[in-house]
């Protein structure tokens, strides 16, 4: 969730791509190859690979230089679905501000203030009911794992004193919670037991919450009816409201003995609305509240006779706005019932038909714009909570704001539907799409008339269509795609054609579409790389474009329908269909803009501006004037090479480029050399370039880049020389042990931007110490692993643990040790092949068994990379655990630190001082605090002690205190770096695969690995 306030116009800069060396930006322009059409049909899965490479004759015919302006969004915007631009208008779609917190409060009638408390640290997904009795609150809730729980919280010590997982709810949640005369707690729910469907009551002990008994109240509720509400009558019976079809209601009264007193269908005759709540009057007559079907600010209250079920009275009341929360089934003795709206607590008296504002809950709790729901209302106080279910919120109604270029809201349009974050632009209109039930709903926003209209399409004849992308071509035809289907609609929403990609492999899907003239294009993703498929008109099946450009992340949305615009890691390309020409309209390297990532939406306006939005950025890019462009060209270039760019690196490069007057960084992202998504050509190419002397000023990468070897050859600078003299950044800022682990001969050639742990998560009680174990202790442990592949065991126990088998300082190896032979035999006998694991996962019970592997004692350990903090919570909730290093000859080898984000400075760089400024920037709190901020969970860890502690603190709701303590201890005490070498890894993988397939003996395998690695070490010594 985010909202931008009072944002000033700022300059943002770009990551750029370049080969090695210092130079100035060139103005050279030249021609470009013209791709043809290969004739491959849409179902063809063959691929020619393809990439932008040094050999490809692809150059720039025109490159625009752009600067960026950050846009102000509407101040009441909380969650941004997307943004688009037409002419001089910006259209924003999102939801208004809401609180994402699950906070529970008890409002004390005497003090007039609420008390907040936590239900025992439980992570709550939804709360159904609550009641207060003798300083204790009882809650029926659904936790984050969708498990129903009954919790009892003592207000005096703010602790949950008992909890019981509810077992008997077969297909419904409880409708009411109520105290029995003896203080026990009962839950009423619709379910099935012993082959009977009906209304049941479970009774739980008030102290232990143990289930005491289950009673069937009535079996007269058909299985196909939806039970909406249950409240108690005045004689220990119940009023039950069900719905058989939409707005077709039945009110029943069930006596304490289970007999039906009355059962009235369709009462009253004209409810005229959607059920919202159920209550009683002072005379114990049931009252049903319904929201008017036409106007959701009008509520109908229908009062029924408690003895006959006939309608006694109806009155209406009006509430402005939406989102009313009611205390369904409240047990107060008076006539009033309570509800909340827009943070205000109201009471309604059905007898006098008056509505009274009682409390401003937002003001009392300090939660501005929160939504509150009443759980109980009694003499002891009122229990309520504020909540927003994030998933439900994203699928709730959307607002559409139309702003001018400065961000001033010109119009706010209310929509009844939420939309996928994809847009199409045509003329003055923007189109958005959503599926609701069996209808495709396309909302058309006219930015000139500031109006909203809908186009609906019946999808009842098309199975499993989930719209993800929408386009409108120059003829007004609408194209909508799902991962496997394309729908062609006319302007009225009528289906004109439907192309089904029935021959797509399981791992292929349509990742984007674009309209071009009267035709269209598809971006098809496959493990072999992305393919562009193009058709001249919508009546034709698309054929694959025969071009070398394969690193396309998405198509740019544009009003210009005569050309196809493609977003790549190097810039934005234009494909001119009539001329079959491809050209860059801009390159990130030539503009002060952060590279647009694959999860971004890119729009091209008819004014030539770029609009880019992701979940936390909104920018409009304008072509720079001559003076600004000239200043950019005059800057010296610092080259940065990496195996793959990452968001926080991009942001740091952008800030450096913006603030440094004399230098700017260009990035050469070697991932463009990968043929497909499983290819590692980027590593090989970068290693080869560095080895041949093409060393950039900065290198960022992981263990697949042979930084250890290059450091020993004197190619990288000793960072200690900078740390010892710098007044702003020094070793004391970091976990000192970690910097020592990545040093060699007392020199620090590489510094990890972020780290993770290579560890074994073990159940307490296994042989060995708390944080380490020897090979003998490892081999003596029973039932260690479950569904662990041979590939994973080799990786964790050997190839990422090379320090156990290789003395890198002396360039010697000892794979011929007896423990290595025993380890290979252990892996062969105890690990499983990928094929075996895949076959197991195909069974219906495999996933649940894997999730419960620790609690069911199917295994006692797991080898893993601990990359985010809350991974440990999964284990701590199942069983007490310890973090151990890989088994070793030594008794004290703790979890190893690893990184895929090392930064190195070239010893040959002519601008080390300027490069050090960038390293200081990216290692500052500002950027180290944000490592992994684009992830839902904290991803990777900072080596800065302050940033590490801040990340764990911010993750306090996702990780237990015990797990957090063990994680920090493991990082502090780590005494081994998870070293790896691509050449040695290749040798080990090749030889062990021969052993596992019985192609050679254990003796031959060990001997071959020892000899080949020893030869390699002698060559690079």
Coordinates of N, CA and C in Angstrom, one line a residue, residues 715-909:
X715 N 43.2 -8.3 -10.1 CA 42.3 -7.6 -11.0 C 41.4 -6.6 -10.2
X716 N 41.2 -6.8 -8.9 CA 40.3 -6.0 -8.1 C 41.1 -5.3 -7.0
X717 N 40.6 -4.1 -6.7 CA 41.2 -3.3 -5.7 C 40.9 -3.8 -4.3
X718 N 41.8 -3.5 -3.3 CA 41.6 -3.8 -1.9 C 40.7 -2.8 -1.3
X719 N 39.5 -3.1 -0.9 CA 38.6 -2.2 -0.4 C 38.9 -1.7 1.0
X720 N 39.8 -2.5 1.7 CA 40.3 -2.0 3.0 C 40.9 -0.7 3.0
X721 N 41.6 -0.4 1.9 CA 42.3 0.9 1.7 C 41.4 2.1 1.8
X722 N 40.2 1.9 1.3 CA 39.1 2.9 1.3 C 38.5 3.0 2.7
X723 N 38.2 1.8 3.3 CA 37.4 1.7 4.5 C 38.3 2.3 5.7
X724 N 39.6 2.1 5.6 CA 40.4 2.6 6.7 C 40.6 4.1 6.7
X725 N 40.3 4.7 5.6 CA 40.5 6.2 5.5 C 39.2 7.0 5.4
X726 N 38.1 6.3 5.2 CA 36.9 7.0 5.0 C 36.2 7.4 6.3
X727 N 35.8 8.6 6.4 CA 35.2 9.1 7.7 C 33.7 8.8 7.8
X728 N 33.1 8.4 6.7 CA 31.6 8.1 6.7 C 31.3 6.6 6.7
X729 N 32.1 5.8 6.1 CA 31.8 4.4 6.0 C 33.1 3.6 6.5
X730 N 32.9 2.7 7.4 CA 34.0 1.9 7.9 C 33.5 0.5 8.3
X731 N 34.5 -0.3 8.6 CA 34.2 -1.7 9.0 C 33.3 -1.9 10.2
X732 N 33.3 -0.9 11.1 CA 32.5 -1.0 12.3 C 31.0 -1.0 12.0
X733 N 30.7 -0.5 10.8 CA 29.2 -0.5 10.4 C 28.7 -1.8 10.1
X734 N 29.6 -2.8 9.8 CA 29.3 -4.1 9.3 C 29.5 -5.2 10.3
X735 N 28.9 -6.3 10.1 CA 29.2 -7.5 10.9 C 30.7 -7.8 10.5
X736 N 31.6 -7.6 11.5 CA 33.0 -7.7 11.2 C 33.4 -9.1 10.7
X737 N 32.8 -10.1 11.3 CA 33.1 -11.5 10.9 C 32.8 -11.7 9.4
X738 N 31.8 -11.1 8.9 CA 31.4 -11.3 7.5 C 32.5 -10.7 6.6
X739 N 32.9 -9.5 6.8 CA 33.9 -8.9 6.0 C 35.2 -9.7 6.0
X740 N 35.5 -10.3 7.2 CA 36.7 -11.1 7.3 C 36.6 -12.4 6.4
X741 N 35.4 -13.0 6.4 CA 35.1 -14.2 5.7 C 35.4 -14.0 4.2
X742 N 35.1 -12.8 3.7 CA 35.3 -12.5 2.2 C 36.6 -11.8 1.9
X743 N 37.5 -11.9 2.9 CA 38.9 -11.3 2.7 C 39.8 -12.5 2.3
X744 N 40.9 -12.1 1.7 CA 41.9 -13.1 1.3 C 43.3 -12.4 1.5
X745 N 44.1 -13.1 2.2 CA 45.5 -12.6 2.5 C 45.4 -11.2 3.2
X746 N 44.4 -11.0 4.0 CA 44.2 -9.7 4.7 C 43.7 -8.6 3.8
X747 N 43.3 -8.9 2.6 CA 42.7 -7.9 1.7 C 41.3 -8.2 1.3
X748 N 40.5 -7.2 1.3 CA 39.0 -7.3 1.0 C 38.8 -6.9 -0.5
X749 N 38.7 -7.9 -1.3 CA 38.5 -7.6 -2.7 C 37.1 -7.5 -3.2
X750 N 36.2 -8.1 -2.4 CA 34.8 -8.1 -2.7 C 33.9 -7.8 -1.5
X751 N 32.9 -7.1 -1.6 CA 32.0 -6.7 -0.5 C 30.6 -7.2 -0.8
X752 N 30.0 -8.0 0.0 CA 28.6 -8.4 -0.3 C 27.6 -7.3 -0.1
X753 N 26.8 -7.0 -1.1 CA 25.7 -6.0 -0.9 C 24.6 -6.5 -0.1
X754 N 24.4 -7.8 -0.1 CA 23.4 -8.5 0.7 C 23.9 -9.9 0.9
X755 N 23.3 -10.6 1.9 CA 23.8 -12.0 2.2 C 22.6 -12.9 2.5
X756 N 22.8 -14.2 2.4 CA 21.9 -15.1 3.0 C 22.7 -16.3 3.6
X757 N 22.0 -17.1 4.3 CA 22.7 -18.2 5.0 C 22.5 -19.5 4.3
X758 N 23.6 -20.3 4.2 CA 23.6 -21.7 3.7 C 23.6 -22.5 5.0
X759 N 22.5 -23.1 5.3 CA 22.3 -23.8 6.6 C 21.5 -25.0 6.5
X760 N 21.6 -25.8 7.6 CA 20.7 -26.9 7.8 C 19.8 -26.6 9.0
X761 N 18.5 -26.6 8.7 CA 17.5 -26.3 9.8 C 17.1 -27.7 10.4
X762 N 17.5 -27.9 11.7 CA 17.4 -29.2 12.3 C 16.5 -29.2 13.5
X763 N 15.7 -30.3 13.6 CA 14.9 -30.4 14.8 C 15.9 -30.6 16.0
X764 N 15.5 -30.0 17.2 CA 16.4 -30.1 18.3 C 16.4 -31.5 18.8
X765 N 17.6 -31.9 19.3 CA 17.8 -33.3 19.7 C 18.6 -34.2 18.8
X766 N 18.9 -33.7 17.6 CA 19.8 -34.5 16.7 C 21.2 -34.5 17.2
X767 N 22.0 -35.5 16.9 CA 23.4 -35.6 17.3 C 24.1 -34.3 16.8
X768 N 25.0 -33.8 17.7 CA 25.8 -32.7 17.3 C 25.5 -31.5 18.3
X769 N 26.3 -30.4 18.1 CA 26.1 -29.2 18.9 C 24.9 -28.4 18.3
X770 N 24.6 -27.3 19.0 CA 23.5 -26.5 18.6 C 23.7 -25.9 17.2
X771 N 24.9 -25.5 16.8 CA 25.1 -24.9 15.5 C 26.0 -25.6 14.6
X772 N 26.5 -26.8 15.0 CA 27.4 -27.5 14.1 C 27.3 -29.0 14.4
X773 N 27.8 -29.8 13.4 CA 27.9 -31.2 13.6 C 29.0 -31.8 12.7
X774 N 29.6 -32.9 13.2 CA 30.7 -33.5 12.4 C 30.0 -34.5 11.4
X775 N 30.9 -35.0 10.5 CA 30.4 -36.0 9.5 C 29.9 -37.2 10.3
X776 N 30.6 -37.6 11.3 CA 30.1 -38.8 12.0 C 28.8 -38.6 12.7
X777 N 28.5 -37.4 13.2 CA 27.2 -37.1 13.8 C 26.2 -37.0 12.7
X778 N 26.5 -36.5 11.6 CA 25.6 -36.4 10.5 C 25.2 -37.8 10.0
X779 N 26.1 -38.7 9.8 CA 25.8 -40.0 9.3 C 25.1 -40.9 10.3
X780 N 25.2 -40.5 11.6 CA 24.5 -41.3 12.6 C 23.1 -40.9 12.8
X781 N 22.7 -39.8 12.3 CA 21.3 -39.3 12.5 C 20.3 -40.0 11.6
X782 N 19.1 -40.3 12.1 CA 18.1 -41.1 11.4 C 17.1 -40.2 10.8
X783 N 16.6 -40.6 9.6 CA 15.4 -39.9 9.0 C 15.6 -38.4 8.9
X784 N 16.7 -38.0 8.2 CA 17.0 -36.6 8.2 C 16.2 -35.9 7.2
X785 N 16.1 -36.3 5.9 CA 15.5 -35.5 4.8 C 14.3 -36.2 4.2
X786 N 13.4 -35.3 3.7 CA 12.2 -35.7 3.0 C 12.1 -35.0 1.7
X787 N 12.0 -35.8 0.6 CA 11.8 -35.3 -0.8 C 12.9 -34.2 -1.1
X788 N 14.2 -34.6 -0.8 CA 15.3 -33.8 -1.1 C 16.1 -34.4 -2.3
X789 N 16.3 -33.6 -3.3 CA 16.9 -34.1 -4.5 C 18.4 -34.3 -4.4
X790 N 19.0 -35.2 -5.2 CA 20.4 -35.3 -5.3 C 21.1 -34.0 -5.7
X791 N 20.5 -33.3 -6.6 CA 21.1 -32.0 -7.0 C 21.2 -31.1 -5.9
X792 N 20.2 -31.0 -5.0 CA 20.2 -30.1 -3.9 C 21.3 -30.5 -2.8
X793 N 21.4 -31.8 -2.6 CA 22.3 -32.3 -1.6 C 23.8 -32.0 -2.1
X794 N 24.0 -32.3 -3.4 CA 25.3 -32.0 -3.9 C 25.7 -30.5 -3.8
X795 N 24.6 -29.7 -4.1 CA 24.9 -28.2 -4.1 C 25.2 -27.7 -2.7
X796 N 24.3 -28.1 -1.7 CA 24.5 -27.6 -0.3 C 25.7 -28.2 0.4
X797 N 25.9 -29.5 0.2 CA 26.9 -30.2 1.0 C 28.3 -30.2 0.3
X798 N 28.3 -29.9 -1.0 CA 29.6 -29.9 -1.7 C 29.9 -28.6 -2.4
X799 N 29.2 -28.3 -3.5 CA 29.6 -27.2 -4.4 C 29.5 -25.9 -3.8
X800 N 28.6 -25.6 -2.8 CA 28.6 -24.4 -2.1 C 29.3 -24.5 -0.8
X801 N 30.1 -25.5 -0.6 CA 30.8 -25.8 0.7 C 32.2 -26.2 0.3
X802 N 32.8 -25.6 -0.7 CA 34.1 -26.0 -1.2 C 35.2 -25.8 -0.2
X803 N 35.1 -24.9 0.8 CA 36.1 -24.7 1.7 C 36.4 -26.0 2.6
X804 N 35.4 -26.9 2.6 CA 35.6 -28.1 3.4 C 36.5 -29.1 2.6
X805 N 36.6 -28.9 1.3 CA 37.4 -29.8 0.5 C 38.6 -29.2 -0.2
X806 N 38.7 -27.9 -0.1 CA 39.8 -27.2 -0.9 C 40.4 -26.2 0.0
X807 N 41.8 -26.1 0.0 CA 42.6 -25.1 0.7 C 42.9 -24.1 -0.4
X808 N 42.1 -23.0 -0.5 CA 42.3 -22.0 -1.6 C 43.6 -21.2 -1.4
X809 N 44.1 -21.0 -0.2 CA 45.3 -20.3 0.0 C 46.5 -21.1 -0.5
X810 N 46.5 -22.4 -0.2 CA 47.6 -23.3 -0.7 C 47.3 -23.9 -2.0
X811 N 46.1 -23.7 -2.6 CA 45.7 -24.2 -3.9 C 45.8 -25.8 -3.9
X812 N 45.3 -26.4 -2.8 CA 45.3 -27.9 -2.7 C 43.9 -28.4 -2.4
X813 N 43.6 -29.6 -2.8 CA 42.3 -30.2 -2.6 C 42.5 -31.6 -1.9
X814 N 41.4 -32.1 -1.3 CA 41.5 -33.4 -0.6 C 40.1 -34.1 -0.7
X815 N 39.7 -34.2 -2.0 CA 38.4 -35.0 -2.2 C 38.6 -36.5 -2.0
X816 N 39.9 -36.9 -1.9 CA 40.2 -38.3 -1.7 C 40.0 -38.7 -0.2
X817 N 39.6 -37.8 0.6 CA 39.3 -38.1 2.0 C 38.2 -39.1 2.1
X818 N 38.3 -39.9 3.1 CA 37.3 -41.0 3.3 C 35.9 -40.5 3.5
X819 N 35.7 -39.3 4.1 CA 34.4 -38.7 4.4 C 33.7 -38.3 3.1
X820 N 34.5 -37.8 2.1 CA 33.9 -37.4 0.9 C 33.3 -38.6 0.1
X821 N 34.0 -39.7 0.1 CA 33.4 -41.0 -0.5 C 32.2 -41.4 0.2
X822 N 32.2 -41.3 1.6 CA 31.0 -41.7 2.4 C 29.9 -40.8 2.1
X823 N 30.2 -39.5 1.9 CA 29.1 -38.5 1.7 C 28.4 -38.8 0.3
X824 N 29.2 -39.1 -0.7 CA 28.6 -39.4 -2.0 C 27.7 -40.6 -1.9
X825 N 28.2 -41.6 -1.2 CA 27.3 -42.8 -1.1 C 26.1 -42.5 -0.3
X826 N 26.2 -41.6 0.7 CA 25.0 -41.3 1.5 C 24.0 -40.5 0.6
X827 N 24.5 -39.6 -0.2 CA 23.6 -38.9 -1.1 C 22.9 -39.8 -2.1
X828 N 23.6 -40.8 -2.7 CA 23.0 -41.7 -3.6 C 21.9 -42.5 -3.0
X829 N 22.1 -42.9 -1.7 CA 21.2 -43.8 -1.1 C 20.0 -43.1 -0.4
X830 N 20.2 -41.8 0.0 CA 19.1 -41.1 0.7 C 18.4 -40.0 0.0
X831 N 19.0 -39.5 -1.1 CA 18.4 -38.4 -1.9 C 17.5 -39.0 -2.9
X832 N 16.7 -38.2 -3.6 CA 15.8 -38.7 -4.6 C 16.2 -37.9 -5.9
X833 N 15.8 -38.5 -7.0 CA 16.0 -37.8 -8.3 C 14.9 -36.8 -8.5
X834 N 15.1 -35.8 -9.4 CA 14.1 -34.8 -9.7 C 12.9 -35.5 -10.2
X835 N 13.0 -36.6 -11.0 CA 11.9 -37.3 -11.6 C 11.1 -38.0 -10.5
X836 N 11.7 -38.5 -9.5 CA 11.0 -39.2 -8.4 C 10.2 -38.1 -7.6
X837 N 10.8 -37.0 -7.4 CA 10.1 -35.9 -6.6 C 8.9 -35.4 -7.4
X838 N 9.1 -35.2 -8.7 CA 8.0 -34.7 -9.6 C 6.9 -35.7 -9.6
X839 N 7.1 -37.0 -9.6 CA 6.1 -38.0 -9.6 C 5.3 -38.0 -8.3
X840 N 6.1 -37.8 -7.2 CA 5.4 -37.7 -5.9 C 4.5 -36.5 -5.7
X841 N 5.0 -35.4 -6.3 CA 4.2 -34.2 -6.1 C 2.9 -34.2 -7.0
X842 N 2.8 -35.2 -7.9 CA 1.6 -35.3 -8.7 C 0.4 -35.9 -7.9
X843 N 0.7 -36.5 -6.8 CA -0.4 -37.1 -6.0 C -1.1 -36.0 -5.2
X844 N -2.4 -36.3 -4.9 CA -3.3 -35.3 -4.3 C -2.8 -35.0 -2.9
X845 N -2.1 -35.9 -2.2 CA -1.7 -35.6 -0.8 C -0.3 -35.1 -0.6
X846 N 0.4 -35.0 -1.8 CA 1.9 -34.7 -1.7 C 2.1 -33.3 -1.0
X847 N 1.3 -32.3 -1.4 CA 1.6 -31.0 -0.9 C 1.3 -30.9 0.6
X848 N 0.2 -31.5 1.1 CA -0.1 -31.4 2.5 C 1.0 -32.2 3.3
X849 N 1.4 -33.4 2.7 CA 2.5 -34.1 3.4 C 3.8 -33.4 3.5
X850 N 4.1 -32.6 2.4 CA 5.3 -31.9 2.4 C 5.2 -30.7 3.4
X851 N 4.1 -30.1 3.5 CA 3.9 -29.0 4.5 C 4.0 -29.5 5.9
X852 N 3.6 -30.7 6.2 CA 3.5 -31.3 7.5 C 4.7 -32.2 7.8
X853 N 5.8 -32.1 7.0 CA 6.9 -33.1 7.1 C 7.6 -33.0 8.4
X854 N 7.6 -31.8 9.1 CA 8.3 -31.7 10.4 C 7.3 -32.2 11.5
X855 N 6.1 -31.6 11.4 CA 5.1 -32.0 12.5 C 4.8 -33.4 12.5
X856 N 4.8 -34.1 11.3 CA 4.5 -35.5 11.2 C 5.8 -36.4 11.4
X857 N 6.9 -35.7 11.6 CA 8.2 -36.4 11.7 C 8.6 -37.2 10.5
X858 N 8.2 -36.7 9.4 CA 8.7 -37.4 8.1 C 10.1 -37.1 7.9
X859 N 10.6 -36.1 8.5 CA 12.1 -35.7 8.4 C 12.5 -34.9 9.6
X860 N 13.8 -34.8 9.8 CA 14.3 -34.1 11.0 C 15.2 -32.9 10.6
X861 N 15.4 -32.7 9.3 CA 16.3 -31.6 8.9 C 15.9 -31.2 7.5
X862 N 16.4 -30.0 7.1 CA 16.3 -29.5 5.7 C 17.4 -28.6 5.4
X863 N 18.0 -28.9 4.2 CA 19.1 -28.1 3.7 C 18.5 -26.9 3.0
X864 N 18.9 -25.7 3.2 CA 18.3 -24.6 2.6 C 19.1 -23.3 2.6
X865 N 18.8 -22.4 1.7 CA 19.3 -21.0 1.8 C 18.2 -20.2 2.6
X866 N 18.7 -19.6 3.6 CA 17.7 -18.7 4.4 C 17.9 -17.3 3.8
X867 N 16.9 -17.0 3.0 CA 17.0 -15.8 2.2 C 16.0 -14.7 2.8
X868 N 15.1 -15.1 3.6 CA 14.2 -14.1 4.2 C 13.8 -14.6 5.6
X869 N 13.5 -13.6 6.4 CA 13.4 -13.9 7.9 C 12.2 -14.9 8.2
X870 N 11.1 -14.7 7.6 CA 9.9 -15.4 8.0 C 10.0 -16.9 7.6
X871 N 11.0 -17.3 6.8 CA 11.1 -18.7 6.4 C 11.3 -19.5 7.7
X872 N 12.0 -18.9 8.7 CA 12.3 -19.6 9.9 C 11.0 -19.8 10.8
X873 N 10.1 -18.9 10.6 CA 8.8 -19.0 11.4 C 8.1 -20.3 11.1
X874 N 8.1 -20.7 9.8 CA 7.4 -21.9 9.4 C 7.9 -23.1 10.2
X875 N 9.2 -23.1 10.5 CA 9.8 -24.2 11.2 C 9.6 -24.1 12.7
X876 N 9.7 -22.9 13.3 CA 9.6 -22.7 14.7 C 8.2 -23.0 15.2
X877 N 7.2 -22.8 14.3 CA 5.8 -23.1 14.6 C 5.5 -24.6 14.6
X878 N 6.4 -25.4 14.0 CA 6.2 -26.8 13.9 C 6.9 -27.6 14.9
X879 N 8.2 -27.1 15.2 CA 9.0 -27.8 16.1 C 10.2 -27.0 16.6
X880 N 10.7 -27.1 17.8 CA 11.9 -26.4 18.2 C 13.0 -26.7 17.2
X881 N 13.8 -25.8 16.8 CA 14.8 -26.1 15.8 C 16.1 -25.4 16.1
X882 N 17.2 -25.8 15.4 CA 18.5 -25.1 15.5 C 19.0 -24.9 14.1
X883 N 19.9 -23.9 13.9 CA 20.5 -23.6 12.7 C 21.9 -24.2 12.7
X884 N 22.2 -25.1 11.8 CA 23.6 -25.7 11.8 C 24.3 -25.4 10.5
X885 N 25.6 -25.5 10.5 CA 26.4 -25.4 9.3 C 26.4 -26.8 8.6
X886 N 27.0 -26.9 7.5 CA 27.1 -28.1 6.8 C 28.0 -29.1 7.6
X887 N 27.8 -30.4 7.6 CA 28.7 -31.3 8.3 C 30.1 -31.2 7.9
X888 N 31.0 -31.3 8.9 CA 32.4 -31.1 8.6 C 33.3 -32.0 9.4
X889 N 34.6 -32.1 9.1 CA 35.5 -32.8 9.9 C 35.7 -32.0 11.2
X890 N 35.6 -30.7 11.1 CA 35.8 -29.9 12.3 C 34.5 -30.0 13.2
X891 N 34.6 -29.7 14.5 CA 33.5 -29.7 15.4 C 32.7 -28.4 15.4
X892 N 33.3 -27.3 14.8 CA 32.7 -26.0 15.0 C 32.6 -25.2 13.7
X893 N 31.9 -25.8 12.8 CA 31.6 -25.1 11.5 C 30.1 -24.7 11.5
X894 N 29.9 -23.4 11.6 CA 28.5 -22.8 11.8 C 27.9 -22.5 10.4
X895 N 26.6 -22.1 10.3 CA 26.0 -21.8 9.0 C 26.9 -20.8 8.3
X896 N 27.0 -21.1 7.0 CA 27.9 -20.3 6.1 C 27.1 -19.1 5.5
X897 N 27.8 -18.0 5.3 CA 27.3 -16.8 4.7 C 27.6 -16.9 3.2
X898 N 26.5 -16.6 2.4 CA 26.7 -16.5 1.0 C 26.1 -15.3 0.4
X899 N 26.4 -15.0 -0.8 CA 25.9 -13.7 -1.4 C 25.8 -13.9 -2.9
X900 N 24.9 -13.4 -3.6 CA 24.8 -13.3 -5.0 C 24.9 -11.9 -5.5
X901 N 25.4 -11.0 -4.6 CA 25.5 -9.6 -4.9 C 26.8 -9.0 -4.4
X902 N 28.0 -9.5 -4.8 CA 29.2 -9.0 -4.4 C 29.5 -7.7 -5.3
X903 N 30.2 -6.7 -4.7 CA 30.6 -5.6 -5.5 C 32.2 -5.5 -5.4
X904 N 32.8 -5.4 -6.6 CA 34.2 -5.3 -6.7 C 34.6 -4.0 -7.5
X905 N 35.7 -3.4 -7.2 CA 36.2 -2.3 -7.9 C 37.5 -2.7 -8.7
X906 N 37.5 -2.4 -10.0 CA 38.6 -2.7 -10.8 C 39.9 -2.0 -10.3
X907 N 41.0 -2.8 -10.2 CA 42.3 -2.2 -9.9 C 42.8 -1.3 -11.0
X908 N 42.3 -1.5 -12.2 CA 42.7 -0.7 -13.4 C 41.9 0.6 -13.6
X909 N 40.8 0.7 -12.8 CA 39.9 1.9 -13.0 C 40.7 3.2 -12.8

